[in-house]
PDB file of C-alpha atoms in Angstrom:
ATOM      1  CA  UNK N 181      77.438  49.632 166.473  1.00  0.00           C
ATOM      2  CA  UNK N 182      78.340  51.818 169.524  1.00  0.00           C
ATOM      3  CA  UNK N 183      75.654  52.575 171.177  1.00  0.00           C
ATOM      4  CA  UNK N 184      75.748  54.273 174.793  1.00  0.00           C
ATOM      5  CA  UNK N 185      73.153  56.311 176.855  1.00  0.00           C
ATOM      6  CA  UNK N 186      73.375  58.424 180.538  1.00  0.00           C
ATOM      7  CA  UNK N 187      70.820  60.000 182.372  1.00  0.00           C
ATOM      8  CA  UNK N 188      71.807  63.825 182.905  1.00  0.00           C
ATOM      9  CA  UNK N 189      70.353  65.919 185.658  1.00  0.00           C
ATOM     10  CA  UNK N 190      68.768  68.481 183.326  1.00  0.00           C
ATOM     11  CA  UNK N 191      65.397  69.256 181.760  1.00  0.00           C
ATOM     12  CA  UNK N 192      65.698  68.077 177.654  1.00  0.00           C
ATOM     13  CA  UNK N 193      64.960  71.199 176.562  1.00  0.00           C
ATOM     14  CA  UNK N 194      68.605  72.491 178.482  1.00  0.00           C
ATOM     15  CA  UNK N 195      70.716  69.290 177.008  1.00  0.00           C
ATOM     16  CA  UNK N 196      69.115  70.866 173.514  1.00  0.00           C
ATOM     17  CA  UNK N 197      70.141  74.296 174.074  1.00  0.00           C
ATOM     18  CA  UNK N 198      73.934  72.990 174.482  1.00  0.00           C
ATOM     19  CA  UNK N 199      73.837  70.783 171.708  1.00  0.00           C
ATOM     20  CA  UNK N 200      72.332  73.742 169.464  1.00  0.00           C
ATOM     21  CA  UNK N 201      75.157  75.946 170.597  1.00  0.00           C
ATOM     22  CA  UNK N 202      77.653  74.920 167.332  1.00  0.00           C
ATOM     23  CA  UNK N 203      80.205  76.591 169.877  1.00  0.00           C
ATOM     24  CA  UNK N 204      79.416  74.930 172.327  1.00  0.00           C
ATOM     25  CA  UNK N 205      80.636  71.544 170.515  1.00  0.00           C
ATOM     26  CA  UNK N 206      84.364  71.136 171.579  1.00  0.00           C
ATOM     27  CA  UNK N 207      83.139  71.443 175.251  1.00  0.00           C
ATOM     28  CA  UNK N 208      81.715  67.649 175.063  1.00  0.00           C
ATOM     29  CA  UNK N 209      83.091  66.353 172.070  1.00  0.00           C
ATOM     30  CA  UNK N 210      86.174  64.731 172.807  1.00  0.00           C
ATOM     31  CA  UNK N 211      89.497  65.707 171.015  1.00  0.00           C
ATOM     32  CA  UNK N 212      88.203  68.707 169.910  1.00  0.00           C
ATOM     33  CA  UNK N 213      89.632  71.962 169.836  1.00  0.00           C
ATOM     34  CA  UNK N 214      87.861  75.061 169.309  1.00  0.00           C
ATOM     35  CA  UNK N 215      84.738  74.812 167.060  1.00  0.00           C
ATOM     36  CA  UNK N 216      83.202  77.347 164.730  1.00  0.00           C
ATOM     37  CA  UNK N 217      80.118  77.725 162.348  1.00  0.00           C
ATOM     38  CA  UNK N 218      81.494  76.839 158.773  1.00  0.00           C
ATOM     39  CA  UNK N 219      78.395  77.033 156.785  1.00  0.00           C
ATOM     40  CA  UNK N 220      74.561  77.114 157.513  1.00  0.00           C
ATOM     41  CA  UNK N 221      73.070  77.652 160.931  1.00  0.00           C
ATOM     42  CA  UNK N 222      74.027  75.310 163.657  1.00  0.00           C
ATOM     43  CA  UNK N 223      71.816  73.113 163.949  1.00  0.00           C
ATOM     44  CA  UNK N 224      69.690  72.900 160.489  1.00  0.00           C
ATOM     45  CA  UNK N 225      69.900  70.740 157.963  1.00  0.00           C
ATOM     46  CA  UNK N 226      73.502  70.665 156.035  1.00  0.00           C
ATOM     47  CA  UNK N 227      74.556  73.715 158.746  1.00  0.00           C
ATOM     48  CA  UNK N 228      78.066  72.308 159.463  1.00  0.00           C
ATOM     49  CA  UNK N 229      81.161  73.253 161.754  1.00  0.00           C
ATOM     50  CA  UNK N 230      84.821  73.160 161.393  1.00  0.00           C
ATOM     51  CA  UNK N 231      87.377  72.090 164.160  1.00  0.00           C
ATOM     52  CA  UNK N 232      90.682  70.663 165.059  1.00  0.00           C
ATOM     53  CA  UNK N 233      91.132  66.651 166.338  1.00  0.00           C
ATOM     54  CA  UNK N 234      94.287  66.465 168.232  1.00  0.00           C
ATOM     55  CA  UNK N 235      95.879  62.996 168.357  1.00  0.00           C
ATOM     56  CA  UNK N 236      99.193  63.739 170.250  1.00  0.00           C
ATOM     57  CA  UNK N 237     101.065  65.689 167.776  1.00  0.00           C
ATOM     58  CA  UNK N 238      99.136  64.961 164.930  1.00  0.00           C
ATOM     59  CA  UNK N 239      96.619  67.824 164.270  1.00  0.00           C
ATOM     60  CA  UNK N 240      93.569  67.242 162.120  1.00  0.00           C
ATOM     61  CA  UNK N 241      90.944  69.822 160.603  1.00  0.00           C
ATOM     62  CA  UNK N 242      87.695  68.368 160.329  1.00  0.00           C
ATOM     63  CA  UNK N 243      83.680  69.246 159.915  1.00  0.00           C
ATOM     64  CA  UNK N 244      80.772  67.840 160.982  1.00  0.00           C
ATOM     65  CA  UNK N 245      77.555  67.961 158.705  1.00  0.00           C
ATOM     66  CA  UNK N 246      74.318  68.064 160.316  1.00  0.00           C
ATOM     67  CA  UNK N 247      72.023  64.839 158.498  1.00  0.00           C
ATOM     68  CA  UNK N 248      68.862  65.016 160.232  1.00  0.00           C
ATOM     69  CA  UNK N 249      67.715  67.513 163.034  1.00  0.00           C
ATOM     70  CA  UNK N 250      64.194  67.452 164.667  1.00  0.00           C
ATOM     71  CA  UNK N 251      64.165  70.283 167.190  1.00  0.00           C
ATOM     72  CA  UNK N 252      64.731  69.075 170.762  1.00  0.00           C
ATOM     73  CA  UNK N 253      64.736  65.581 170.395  1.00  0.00           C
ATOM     74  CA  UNK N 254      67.087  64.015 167.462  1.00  0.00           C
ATOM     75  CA  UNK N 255      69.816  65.280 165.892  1.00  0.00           C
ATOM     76  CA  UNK N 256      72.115  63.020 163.341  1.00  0.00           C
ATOM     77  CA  UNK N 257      75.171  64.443 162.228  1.00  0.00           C
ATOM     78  CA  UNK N 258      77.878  63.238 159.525  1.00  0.00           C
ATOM     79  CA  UNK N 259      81.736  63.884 160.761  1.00  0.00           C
ATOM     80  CA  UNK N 260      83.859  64.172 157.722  1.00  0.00           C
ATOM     81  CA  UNK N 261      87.637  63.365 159.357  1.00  0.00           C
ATOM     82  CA  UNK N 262      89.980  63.506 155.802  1.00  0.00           C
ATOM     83  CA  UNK N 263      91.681  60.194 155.341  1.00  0.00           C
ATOM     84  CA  UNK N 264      90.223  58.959 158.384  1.00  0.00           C
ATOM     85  CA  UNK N 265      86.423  58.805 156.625  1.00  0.00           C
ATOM     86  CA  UNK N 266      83.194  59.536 157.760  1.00  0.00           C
ATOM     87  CA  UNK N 267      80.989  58.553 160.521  1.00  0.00           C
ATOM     88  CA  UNK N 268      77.272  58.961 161.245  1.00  0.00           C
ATOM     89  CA  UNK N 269      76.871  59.935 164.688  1.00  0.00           C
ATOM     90  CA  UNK N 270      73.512  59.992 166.557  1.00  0.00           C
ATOM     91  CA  UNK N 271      72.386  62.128 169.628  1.00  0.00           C
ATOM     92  CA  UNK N 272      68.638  61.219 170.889  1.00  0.00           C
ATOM     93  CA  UNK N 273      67.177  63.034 173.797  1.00  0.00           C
ATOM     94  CA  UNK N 274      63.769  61.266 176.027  1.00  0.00           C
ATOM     95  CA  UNK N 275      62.661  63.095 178.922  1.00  0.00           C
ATOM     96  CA  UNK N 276      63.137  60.803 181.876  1.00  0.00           C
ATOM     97  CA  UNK N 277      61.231  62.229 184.642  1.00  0.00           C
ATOM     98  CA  UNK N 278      62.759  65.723 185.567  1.00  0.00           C
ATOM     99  CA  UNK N 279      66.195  64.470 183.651  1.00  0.00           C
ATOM    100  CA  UNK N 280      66.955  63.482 179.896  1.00  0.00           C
ATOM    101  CA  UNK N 281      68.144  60.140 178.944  1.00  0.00           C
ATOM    102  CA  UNK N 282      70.727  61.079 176.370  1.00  0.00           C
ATOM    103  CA  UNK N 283      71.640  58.197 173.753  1.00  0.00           C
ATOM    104  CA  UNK N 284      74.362  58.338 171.436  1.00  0.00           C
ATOM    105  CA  UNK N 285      74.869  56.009 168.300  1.00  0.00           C
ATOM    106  CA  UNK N 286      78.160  56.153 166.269  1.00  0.00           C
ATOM    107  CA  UNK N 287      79.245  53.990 163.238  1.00  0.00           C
ATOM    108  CA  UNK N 288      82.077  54.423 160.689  1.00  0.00           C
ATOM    109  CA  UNK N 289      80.639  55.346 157.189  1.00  0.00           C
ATOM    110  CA  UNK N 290      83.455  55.076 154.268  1.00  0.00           C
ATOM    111  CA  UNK N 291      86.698  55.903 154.163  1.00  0.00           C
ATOM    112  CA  UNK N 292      89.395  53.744 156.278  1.00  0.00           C
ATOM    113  CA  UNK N 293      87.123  54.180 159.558  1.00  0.00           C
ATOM    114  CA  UNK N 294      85.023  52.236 158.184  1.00  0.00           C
ATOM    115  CA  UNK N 295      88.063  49.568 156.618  1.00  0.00           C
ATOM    116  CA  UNK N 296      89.498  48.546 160.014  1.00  0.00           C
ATOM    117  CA  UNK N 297      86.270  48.807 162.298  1.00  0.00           C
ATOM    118  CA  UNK N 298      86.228  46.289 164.257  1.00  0.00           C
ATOM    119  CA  UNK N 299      85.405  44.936 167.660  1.00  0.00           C
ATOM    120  CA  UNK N 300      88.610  46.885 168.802  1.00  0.00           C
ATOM    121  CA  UNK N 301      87.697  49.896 167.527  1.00  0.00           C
ATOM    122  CA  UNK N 302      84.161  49.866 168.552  1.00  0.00           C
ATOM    123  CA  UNK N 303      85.693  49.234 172.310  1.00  0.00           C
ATOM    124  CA  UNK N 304      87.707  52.427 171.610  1.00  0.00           C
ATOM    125  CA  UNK N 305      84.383  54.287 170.401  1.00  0.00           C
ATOM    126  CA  UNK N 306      82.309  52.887 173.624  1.00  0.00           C
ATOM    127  CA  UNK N 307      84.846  54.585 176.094  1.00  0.00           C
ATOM    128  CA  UNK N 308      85.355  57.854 173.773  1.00  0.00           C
ATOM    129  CA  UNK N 309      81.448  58.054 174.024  1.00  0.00           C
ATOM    130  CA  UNK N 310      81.409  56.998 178.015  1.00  0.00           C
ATOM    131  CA  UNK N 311      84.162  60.690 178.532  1.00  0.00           C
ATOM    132  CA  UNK N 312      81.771  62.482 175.598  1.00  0.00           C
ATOM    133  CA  UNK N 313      78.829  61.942 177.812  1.00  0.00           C
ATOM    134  CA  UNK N 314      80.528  62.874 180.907  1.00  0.00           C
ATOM    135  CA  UNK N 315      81.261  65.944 179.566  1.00  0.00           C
ATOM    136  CA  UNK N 316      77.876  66.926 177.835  1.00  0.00           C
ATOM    137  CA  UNK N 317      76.386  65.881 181.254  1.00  0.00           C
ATOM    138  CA  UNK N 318      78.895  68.318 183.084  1.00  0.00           C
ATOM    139  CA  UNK N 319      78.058  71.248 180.800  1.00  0.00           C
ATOM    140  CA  UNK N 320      74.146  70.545 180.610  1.00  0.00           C
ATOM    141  CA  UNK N 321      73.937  70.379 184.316  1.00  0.00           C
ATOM    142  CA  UNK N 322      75.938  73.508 184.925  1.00  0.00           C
ATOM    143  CA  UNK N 323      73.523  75.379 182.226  1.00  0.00           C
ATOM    144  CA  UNK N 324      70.650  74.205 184.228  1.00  0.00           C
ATOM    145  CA  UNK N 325      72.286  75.510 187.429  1.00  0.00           C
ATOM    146  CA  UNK N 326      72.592  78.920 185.675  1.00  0.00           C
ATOM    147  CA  UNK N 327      69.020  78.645 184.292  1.00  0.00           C
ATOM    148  CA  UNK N 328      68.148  78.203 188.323  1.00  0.00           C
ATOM    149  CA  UNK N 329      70.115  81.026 189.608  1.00  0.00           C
ATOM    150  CA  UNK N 330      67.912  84.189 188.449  1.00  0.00           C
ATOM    151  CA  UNK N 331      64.641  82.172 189.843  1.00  0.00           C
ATOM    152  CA  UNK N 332      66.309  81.586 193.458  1.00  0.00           C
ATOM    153  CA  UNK N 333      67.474  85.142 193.677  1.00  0.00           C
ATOM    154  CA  UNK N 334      64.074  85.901 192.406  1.00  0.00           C
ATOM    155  CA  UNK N 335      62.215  84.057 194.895  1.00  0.00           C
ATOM    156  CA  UNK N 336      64.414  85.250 197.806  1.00  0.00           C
ATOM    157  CA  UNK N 337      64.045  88.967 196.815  1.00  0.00           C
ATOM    158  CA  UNK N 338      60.640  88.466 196.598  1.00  0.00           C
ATOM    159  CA  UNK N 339      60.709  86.706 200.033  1.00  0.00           C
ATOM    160  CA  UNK N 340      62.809  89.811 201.522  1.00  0.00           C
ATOM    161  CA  UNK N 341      60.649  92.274 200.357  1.00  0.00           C
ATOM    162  CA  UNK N 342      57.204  91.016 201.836  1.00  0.00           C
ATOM    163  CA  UNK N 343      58.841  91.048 205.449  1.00  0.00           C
ATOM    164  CA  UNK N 344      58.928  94.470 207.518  1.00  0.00           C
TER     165      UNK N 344
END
């Protein structure tokens, strides 16, 4: 099974926020083009999105199916990818002092995914995750930036105002 985990810089409740965002998901998903709600509401049970896998020239539609979601914490998704099969795919958050530990579990499910997996493949799916992670990382800490923006100019307003 590939399993993989970072620490990112950001409260949990921020890493949530981005993985709630179904628009959000071709940001941090790799090979993903543009993603877009296809049914439900991103990310409930059976809410699913529709996007575009690019493998060189090949161009693939797919969805993913949301499994399992507990709100801010867990949320277990089913990507449907055609011929290729289907995989479950597993996103945990733990709050890890001020950060979130962020672990990710992926294993083919039927289909020819789940034919040819292998210890290959699972090396393929460990460094797919490793870039997946960079990238959630890189858009949860920039959200948290944002989220710290308002109170800073806040503050130093507030600062400015109480001098004469």
């Amino acid at each position: 099974m590939a399993v993989r985990h970072r620490v990112i810089k950001a409260d949990p409740a921020v890493v949530w926020e981005v993985l709630a965002d179904g628009n959000r998901y071709a940001e941090w998903v790799v090979g993903t083009g543009d993603s877009r709600p296809r049914s439900g509401r991103w990310p409930r049970k059976d809410a699913s999105l529709t996007y575009e896998i690019r493998l060189g020239p090949v161009r693939l539609n797919n969805q993913t199916v949301v499994r399992h979601c507990r709100e801010g914490s867990l949320l277990e998704l089913e990507i449907i990818a055609g011929l290729l099969g289907t995989a479950r795919f597993s996103i945990e958050l733990r709050e890890w002092g001020e950060d979130c530990l962020v672990l990710v579990d992926e294993h083919p499910l039927r289909g020819a995914g789940a034919a040819v997996h292998n210890v290959g493949v699972e090396a393929l799916i460990q460094l797919r995750h490793r870039s997946m992670l960079a990238r959630l990382a890189r858009c949860c800490e920039e959200t948290a930036a944002r989220h710290r923006e308002p109170a800073a100019r806040e503050a130093s307003g507030a600062e400015g105002t109480g001098r004469a």
